[in-house]
Amino acid sequence: MLREGLDRRLHLSSAQDLSVNTPLRTLAMLAALSWAALGAAAQAAPIFVLNSLDASVSVVDPVSWKELRRLPTGKEPHHLYMTPDEKSVIVANALGDSLTFIDPRSAEIQRVVRGIVDPYHLRFSPDMKWFVTAGNRLNHVDIYRWDGKDLQLAARVSTGKTPSHVWIDARSTTAYVSMQDSDELVAIDLATQKLKWRVKTGPMPADIYGTADGRTLLVGLTGSDGVEVFDVSGAEPRSVRRIKTGEGAHAFRGAGDRRHVYLSNRVANTISKIDLQKLEVVASYPAPGGPDCMDVIDGGKLLLVTSRWSRKLTVIDTEARKVVRQVSVGKSPHGVWTLDHAAR
């Protein structure tokens, strides 16, 4: 009714003199901007934060920056990933041996898939044919076929100790998996589900990030203070460089510009921005409370990071290089995701 009344008054004013009409035009412009802002707020996709020790997902409103509600999951949800069609966010419940599918727009639970053994970390292949999980406590990697709706186990691959994070190359041919407690990186051929190679890394390798050309992998060394760089363009991998970032180097997230990637340093309480062409740190940001997983809001200005030890979602302004707000969530927040993300 308010908008209808405003529209009616603006229509009646059109025959009046310019001196009266000018303020009304200004009012109309302000009203239009206000309605546009309200529409944008209504359409803003929620932010999902996994509370690993609460077996829940916090749903956060990116406009008010308030926790709206919590969704129940299986035990120990650690990581989450979007389906290729972006119709579902999949939460991997490691101790619950299950996956929880959530609508990324409405934040409603769509379904629960049980019988997925120890899904700690998860990733889809770019061609949408394969779904890979790292069994962190059971020392295996599971490779599933994906038909757009259902998962079918193709193979269970025995690996080293404590598979941690998964990266799949752009051609959807190889899954790279870090072994947290045996200090290794392994490559698995997706078509045959066989190990291609195994290489030693620095202490406690965690997240993995591959360059767009498929030639280089970056591995965060949580037991150290930086990133180990591997050349994987040949038949055998080669460790070619170390990039010093900060103690507890852990998780990556692309900045959205196809040139830079962020890395959380869990012990140092910082985020490093790495130039993928120069393979060096070009910026650093404060991130209190044990920074872990990240996401980047579309546009690249805001960086979301879970503060693992302080039960917070921390929001960093990447231009001002400072923390601009924190949102209280559950115990041991780990994965974070939003549909309104920067380009992957």
GROMACS .gro file of C-alpha atoms in nm:
model
  344
    1MET     CA    1   0.000   0.000   0.000
    2LEU     CA    2   0.282   0.243   0.077
    3ARG     CA    3   0.434   0.195  -0.267
    4GLU     CA    4   0.093   0.224  -0.441
    5GLY     CA    5   0.020   0.553  -0.259
    6LEU     CA    6   0.361   0.692  -0.351
    7ASP     CA    7   0.314   0.597  -0.716
    8ARG     CA    8  -0.031   0.764  -0.722
    9ARG     CA    9   0.100   1.090  -0.576
   10LEU     CA   10   0.387   1.097  -0.824
   11HIS     CA   11   0.142   1.049  -1.113
   12LEU     CA   12  -0.080   1.339  -0.994
   13SER     CA   13   0.220   1.568  -0.957
   14SER     CA   14   0.318   1.541  -1.324
   15ALA     CA   15   0.097   1.836  -1.423
   16GLN     CA   16   0.234   2.065  -1.153
   17ASP     CA   17   0.508   2.325  -1.197
   18LEU     CA   18   0.876   2.233  -1.196
   19SER     CA   19   0.945   2.383  -0.856
   20VAL     CA   20   0.700   2.139  -0.695
   21ASN     CA   21   0.778   1.844  -0.920
   22THR     CA   22   1.154   1.848  -0.864
   23PRO     CA   23   1.138   1.739  -0.498
   24LEU     CA   24   0.885   1.475  -0.592
   25ARG     CA   25   1.119   1.341  -0.856
   26THR     CA   26   1.391   1.323  -0.594
   27LEU     CA   27   1.150   1.143  -0.363
   28ALA     CA   28   1.066   0.901  -0.643
   29MET     CA   29   1.433   0.829  -0.706
   30LEU     CA   30   1.495   0.770  -0.336
   31ALA     CA   31   1.191   0.543  -0.315
   32ALA     CA   32   1.306   0.345  -0.618
   33LEU     CA   33   1.651   0.302  -0.465
   34SER     CA   34   1.496   0.194  -0.134
   35TRP     CA   35   1.275  -0.067  -0.300
   36ALA     CA   36   1.573  -0.192  -0.501
   37ALA     CA   37   1.776  -0.223  -0.181
   38LEU     CA   38   1.493  -0.411  -0.011
   39GLY     CA   39   1.470  -0.644  -0.311
   40ALA     CA   40   1.842  -0.709  -0.306
   41ALA     CA   41   1.827  -0.782   0.067
   42ALA     CA   42   1.542  -1.026   0.014
   43GLN     CA   43   1.738  -1.206  -0.256
   44ALA     CA   44   2.073  -1.221  -0.075
   45ALA     CA   45   2.180  -1.581  -0.038
   46PRO     CA   46   2.250  -1.696   0.318
   47ILE     CA   47   2.593  -1.785   0.449
   48PHE     CA   48   2.640  -2.136   0.586
   49VAL     CA   49   2.886  -2.207   0.869
   50LEU     CA   50   2.953  -2.561   0.989
   51ASN     CA   51   2.974  -2.605   1.366
   52SER     CA   52   3.183  -2.920   1.387
   53LEU     CA   53   3.135  -2.990   1.759
   54ASP     CA   54   2.766  -2.896   1.765
   55ALA     CA   55   2.659  -3.114   1.469
   56SER     CA   56   2.485  -2.815   1.313
   57VAL     CA   57   2.497  -2.550   1.044
   58SER     CA   58   2.457  -2.183   1.132
   59VAL     CA   59   2.254  -1.989   0.874
   60VAL     CA   60   2.378  -1.628   0.867
   61ASP     CA   61   2.203  -1.332   0.702
   62PRO     CA   62   2.462  -1.132   0.499
   63VAL     CA   63   2.251  -0.813   0.528
   64SER     CA   64   2.190  -0.794   0.903
   65TRP     CA   65   2.491  -1.016   0.984
   66LYS     CA   66   2.286  -1.213   1.233
   67GLU     CA   67   2.259  -1.588   1.285
   68LEU     CA   68   1.907  -1.670   1.171
   69ARG     CA   69   1.886  -2.033   1.283
   70ARG     CA   70   2.074  -2.362   1.306
   71LEU     CA   71   2.014  -2.672   1.103
   72PRO     CA   72   2.088  -3.018   1.248
   73THR     CA   73   2.341  -3.240   1.069
   74GLY     CA   74   2.519  -3.567   1.141
   75LYS     CA   75   2.812  -3.581   1.382
   76GLU     CA   76   3.117  -3.366   1.306
   77PRO     CA   77   3.037  -3.173   0.990
   78HIS     CA   78   3.371  -3.036   0.872
   79HIS     CA   79   3.346  -2.940   0.507
   80LEU     CA   80   3.080  -2.856   0.252
   81TYR     CA   81   3.061  -2.822  -0.124
   82MET     CA   82   2.812  -2.702  -0.386
   83THR     CA   83   2.666  -2.943  -0.638
   84PRO     CA   84   2.772  -2.855  -0.995
   85ASP     CA   85   2.424  -2.718  -1.076
   86GLU     CA   86   2.435  -2.502  -0.757
   87LYS     CA   87   2.100  -2.641  -0.644
   88SER     CA   88   2.236  -2.797  -0.325
   89VAL     CA   89   2.504  -2.739  -0.066
   90ILE     CA   90   2.637  -3.075   0.052
   91VAL     CA   91   2.755  -3.101   0.411
   92ALA     CA   92   2.990  -3.391   0.484
   93ASN     CA   93   2.924  -3.538   0.830
   94ALA     CA   94   3.245  -3.725   0.908
   95LEU     CA   95   3.137  -3.916   1.220
   96GLY     CA   96   2.778  -3.937   1.104
   97ASP     CA   97   2.870  -4.129   0.786
   98SER     CA   98   2.627  -3.916   0.592
   99LEU     CA   99   2.575  -3.617   0.362
  100THR     CA  100   2.319  -3.344   0.429
  101PHE     CA  101   2.184  -3.165   0.120
  102ILE     CA  102   2.067  -2.804   0.183
  103ASP     CA  103   1.897  -2.556  -0.051
  104PRO     CA  104   2.151  -2.271  -0.089
  105ARG     CA  105   1.875  -2.010  -0.128
  106SER     CA  106   1.608  -2.108   0.124
  107ALA     CA  107   1.842  -2.282   0.371
  108GLU     CA  108   1.602  -2.575   0.397
  109ILE     CA  109   1.727  -2.932   0.432
  110GLN     CA  110   1.649  -3.121   0.111
  111ARG     CA  111   1.758  -3.475   0.201
  112VAL     CA  112   2.011  -3.683   0.393
  113VAL     CA  113   2.218  -3.950   0.219
  114ARG     CA  114   2.342  -4.219   0.459
  115GLY     CA  115   2.605  -4.486   0.418
  116ILE     CA  116   2.879  -4.245   0.301
  117VAL     CA  117   3.164  -4.369   0.516
  118ASP     CA  118   3.377  -4.108   0.697
  119PRO     CA  119   3.332  -3.813   0.459
  120TYR     CA  120   3.574  -3.557   0.603
  121HIS     CA  121   3.656  -3.357   0.289
  122LEU     CA  122   3.471  -3.365  -0.043
  123ARG     CA  123   3.495  -3.237  -0.399
  124PHE     CA  124   3.327  -3.273  -0.738
  125SER     CA  125   3.521  -3.313  -1.061
  126PRO     CA  126   3.470  -3.019  -1.302
  127ASP     CA  127   3.301  -3.249  -1.558
  128MET     CA  128   3.045  -3.344  -1.290
  129LYS     CA  129   3.107  -3.717  -1.331
  130TRP     CA  130   3.301  -3.786  -1.011
  131PHE     CA  131   3.252  -3.711  -0.642
  132VAL     CA  132   3.548  -3.776  -0.411
  133THR     CA  133   3.562  -3.794  -0.030
  134ALA     CA  134   3.862  -3.819   0.200
  135GLY     CA  135   3.813  -4.065   0.487
  136ASN     CA  136   4.017  -3.879   0.747
  137ARG     CA  137   3.993  -4.132   1.031
  138LEU     CA  138   3.984  -4.451   0.819
  139ASN     CA  139   4.276  -4.383   0.582
  140HIS     CA  140   4.096  -4.418   0.253
  141VAL     CA  141   3.961  -4.212  -0.036
  142ASP     CA  142   3.620  -4.297  -0.181
  143ILE     CA  143   3.542  -4.227  -0.547
  144TYR     CA  144   3.176  -4.208  -0.646
  145ARG     CA  145   3.007  -4.178  -0.982
  146TRP     CA  146   2.758  -3.892  -0.994
  147ASP     CA  147   2.460  -3.886  -1.232
  148GLY     CA  148   2.330  -3.547  -1.124
  149LYS     CA  149   2.122  -3.689  -0.841
  150ASP     CA  150   2.260  -4.008  -0.688
  151LEU     CA  151   2.601  -4.137  -0.585
  152GLN     CA  152   2.738  -4.481  -0.670
  153LEU     CA  153   3.062  -4.598  -0.511
  154ALA     CA  154   3.315  -4.683  -0.782
  155ALA     CA  155   3.614  -4.763  -0.561
  156ARG     CA  156   3.764  -4.727  -0.216
  157VAL     CA  157   4.135  -4.648  -0.240
  158SER     CA  158   4.368  -4.717   0.052
  159THR     CA  159   4.605  -4.427   0.110
  160GLY     CA  160   4.852  -4.299   0.367
  161LYS     CA  161   4.766  -4.180   0.718
  162THR     CA  162   4.479  -3.937   0.766
  163PRO     CA  163   4.366  -3.820   0.421
  164SER     CA  164   4.292  -3.453   0.465
  165HIS     CA  165   4.201  -3.244   0.158
  166VAL     CA  166   4.117  -3.314  -0.206
  167TRP     CA  167   4.188  -3.122  -0.526
  168ILE     CA  168   4.077  -3.237  -0.874
  169ASP     CA  169   4.243  -3.106  -1.189
  170ALA     CA  170   4.055  -2.903  -1.453
  171ARG     CA  171   4.048  -3.199  -1.694
  172SER     CA  172   3.874  -3.419  -1.436
  173THR     CA  173   4.139  -3.688  -1.470
  174THR     CA  174   4.329  -3.678  -1.140
  175ALA     CA  175   4.242  -3.636  -0.772
  176TYR     CA  176   4.522  -3.506  -0.551
  177VAL     CA  177   4.490  -3.584  -0.179
  178SER     CA  178   4.707  -3.474   0.113
  179MET     CA  179   4.801  -3.722   0.389
  180GLN     CA  180   4.807  -3.523   0.711
  181ASP     CA  181   4.984  -3.772   0.937
  182SER     CA  182   5.219  -3.943   0.693
  183ASP     CA  183   5.333  -3.615   0.531
  184GLU     CA  184   5.251  -3.718   0.176
  185LEU     CA  185   5.067  -3.606  -0.135
  186VAL     CA  186   4.910  -3.875  -0.354
  187ALA     CA  187   4.761  -3.864  -0.704
  188ILE     CA  188   4.472  -4.093  -0.801
  189ASP     CA  189   4.363  -4.161  -1.158
  190LEU     CA  190   3.984  -4.114  -1.158
  191ALA     CA  191   3.916  -4.335  -1.461
  192THR     CA  192   4.096  -4.637  -1.316
  193GLN     CA  193   4.072  -4.544  -0.945
  194LYS     CA  194   4.441  -4.635  -0.905
  195LEU     CA  195   4.727  -4.453  -0.736
  196LYS     CA  196   4.948  -4.276  -0.991
  197TRP     CA  197   5.220  -4.157  -0.756
  198ARG     CA  198   5.308  -4.066  -0.400
  199VAL     CA  199   5.549  -3.794  -0.283
  200LYS     CA  200   5.673  -3.671   0.055
  201THR     CA  201   5.574  -3.324   0.174
  202GLY     CA  202   5.653  -3.094   0.460
  203PRO     CA  203   5.482  -3.147   0.800
  204MET     CA  204   5.105  -3.196   0.820
  205PRO     CA  205   4.993  -3.116   0.465
  206ALA     CA  206   4.635  -2.990   0.455
  207ASP     CA  207   4.453  -2.802   0.180
  208ILE     CA  208   4.558  -2.814  -0.186
  209TYR     CA  209   4.514  -2.554  -0.460
  210GLY     CA  210   4.598  -2.606  -0.828
  211THR     CA  211   4.685  -2.338  -1.083
  212ALA     CA  212   4.458  -2.299  -1.386
  213ASP     CA  213   4.712  -2.452  -1.626
  214GLY     CA  214   4.722  -2.774  -1.422
  215ARG     CA  215   5.100  -2.765  -1.389
  216THR     CA  216   5.139  -2.651  -1.029
  217LEU     CA  217   4.993  -2.750  -0.691
  218LEU     CA  218   5.015  -2.547  -0.372
  219VAL     CA  219   4.996  -2.744  -0.045
  220GLY     CA  220   4.936  -2.575   0.290
  221LEU     CA  221   5.166  -2.712   0.562
  222THR     CA  222   4.975  -2.685   0.887
  223GLY     CA  223   5.270  -2.824   1.080
  224SER     CA  224   5.492  -2.549   0.943
  225ASP     CA  225   5.476  -2.184   0.838
  226GLY     CA  226   5.402  -2.188   0.468
  227VAL     CA  227   5.313  -2.349   0.139
  228GLU     CA  228   5.501  -2.618  -0.052
  229VAL     CA  229   5.481  -2.582  -0.431
  230PHE     CA  230   5.486  -2.891  -0.654
  231ASP     CA  231   5.536  -2.916  -1.028
  232VAL     CA  232   5.299  -3.193  -1.141
  233SER     CA  233   5.336  -3.140  -1.515
  234GLY     CA  234   5.561  -3.441  -1.565
  235ALA     CA  235   5.535  -3.812  -1.498
  236GLU     CA  236   5.666  -3.759  -1.144
  237PRO     CA  237   5.593  -3.464  -0.912
  238ARG     CA  238   5.871  -3.229  -0.802
  239SER     CA  239   5.882  -3.003  -0.498
  240VAL     CA  240   6.009  -2.675  -0.643
  241ARG     CA  241   5.949  -2.403  -0.387
  242ARG     CA  242   5.842  -2.300  -0.036
  243ILE     CA  243   5.637  -1.984   0.024
  244LYS     CA  244   5.654  -1.852   0.379
  245THR     CA  245   5.312  -1.734   0.498
  246GLY     CA  246   5.263  -1.790   0.872
  247GLU     CA  247   5.245  -2.065   1.134
  248GLY     CA  248   4.973  -2.322   1.078
  249ALA     CA  249   4.926  -2.266   0.703
  250HIS     CA  250   4.604  -2.447   0.633
  251ALA     CA  251   4.319  -2.366   0.388
  252PHE     CA  252   4.293  -2.197   0.046
  253ARG     CA  253   4.023  -1.998  -0.130
  254GLY     CA  254   4.054  -1.834  -0.471
  255ALA     CA  255   4.023  -1.454  -0.467
  256GLY     CA  256   3.794  -1.456  -0.772
  257ASP     CA  257   4.037  -1.281  -1.009
  258ARG     CA  258   4.207  -1.601  -1.137
  259ARG     CA  259   4.543  -1.467  -1.023
  260HIS     CA  260   4.540  -1.467  -0.644
  261VAL     CA  261   4.452  -1.715  -0.372
  262TYR     CA  262   4.399  -1.664   0.002
  263LEU     CA  263   4.556  -1.893   0.262
  264SER     CA  264   4.459  -1.910   0.629
  265ASN     CA  265   4.740  -1.935   0.884
  266ARG     CA  266   4.563  -2.094   1.180
  267VAL     CA  267   4.836  -2.044   1.443
  268ALA     CA  268   4.958  -1.704   1.322
  269ASN     CA  269   4.600  -1.567   1.312
  270THR     CA  270   4.651  -1.417   0.968
  271ILE     CA  271   4.537  -1.460   0.608
  272SER     CA  272   4.797  -1.446   0.330
  273LYS     CA  273   4.720  -1.339  -0.027
  274ILE     CA  274   4.940  -1.527  -0.275
  275ASP     CA  275   5.010  -1.420  -0.633
  276LEU     CA  276   4.986  -1.740  -0.840
  277GLN     CA  277   5.206  -1.600  -1.117
  278LYS     CA  278   5.487  -1.479  -0.893
  279LEU     CA  279   5.430  -1.749  -0.627
  280GLU     CA  280   5.481  -1.502  -0.347
  281VAL     CA  281   5.277  -1.335  -0.073
  282VAL     CA  282   5.154  -0.991  -0.179
  283ALA     CA  283   4.926  -0.901   0.115
  284SER     CA  284   4.841  -1.007   0.469
  285TYR     CA  285   4.526  -0.962   0.680
  286PRO     CA  286   4.453  -1.006   1.052
  287ALA     CA  287   4.222  -1.299   1.129
  288PRO     CA  288   4.176  -1.369   1.502
  289GLY     CA  289   4.063  -1.688   1.670
  290GLY     CA  290   4.235  -1.955   1.461
  291PRO     CA  291   4.129  -1.883   1.099
  292ASP     CA  292   4.026  -2.192   0.907
  293CYS     CA  293   3.801  -2.219   0.601
  294MET     CA  294   3.709  -1.918   0.385
  295ASP     CA  295   3.475  -1.791   0.119
  296VAL     CA  296   3.478  -1.469  -0.082
  297ILE     CA  297   3.164  -1.262  -0.138
  298ASP     CA  298   3.093  -1.184  -0.505
  299GLY     CA  299   3.287  -0.870  -0.594
  300GLY     CA  300   3.588  -0.970  -0.387
  301LYS     CA  301   3.565  -0.699  -0.120
  302LEU     CA  302   3.458  -0.918   0.171
  303LEU     CA  303   3.642  -1.229   0.284
  304LEU     CA  304   3.458  -1.469   0.515
  305VAL     CA  305   3.664  -1.686   0.749
  306THR     CA  306   3.568  -1.922   1.030
  307SER     CA  307   3.750  -1.844   1.356
  308ARG     CA  308   3.784  -2.199   1.481
  309TRP     CA  309   3.874  -2.134   1.844
  310SER     CA  310   3.644  -1.839   1.917
  311ARG     CA  311   3.307  -1.959   1.779
  312LYS     CA  312   3.291  -1.674   1.529
  313LEU     CA  313   3.243  -1.604   1.161
  314THR     CA  314   3.491  -1.325   1.088
  315VAL     CA  315   3.438  -1.079   0.802
  316ILE     CA  316   3.745  -0.908   0.655
  317ASP     CA  317   3.743  -0.603   0.427
  318THR     CA  318   4.012  -0.692   0.174
  319GLU     CA  319   4.054  -0.330   0.061
  320ALA     CA  320   4.092  -0.184   0.410
  321ARG     CA  321   4.277  -0.500   0.524
  322LYS     CA  322   4.094  -0.520   0.854
  323VAL     CA  323   3.825  -0.713   1.037
  324VAL     CA  324   3.495  -0.530   1.001
  325ARG     CA  325   3.263  -0.762   1.198
  326GLN     CA  326   3.227  -1.096   1.371
  327VAL     CA  327   2.916  -1.313   1.401
  328SER     CA  328   2.869  -1.558   1.687
  329VAL     CA  329   2.809  -1.917   1.570
  330GLY     CA  330   2.852  -2.263   1.721
  331LYS     CA  331   3.139  -2.470   1.858
  332SER     CA  332   3.449  -2.517   1.642
  333PRO     CA  333   3.323  -2.350   1.320
  334HIS     CA  334   3.493  -2.507   1.020
  335GLY     CA  335   3.354  -2.489   0.665
  336VAL     CA  336   3.186  -2.173   0.530
  337TRP     CA  337   2.997  -2.126   0.201
  338THR     CA  338   2.756  -1.894   0.019
  339LEU     CA  339   2.589  -1.897  -0.318
  340ASP     CA  340   2.688  -1.531  -0.363
  341HIS     CA  341   3.053  -1.623  -0.401
  342ALA     CA  342   3.325  -1.479  -0.618
  343ALA     CA  343   3.425  -1.674  -0.929
  344ARG     CA  344   3.598  -2.001  -0.840
   0.00000   0.00000   0.00000
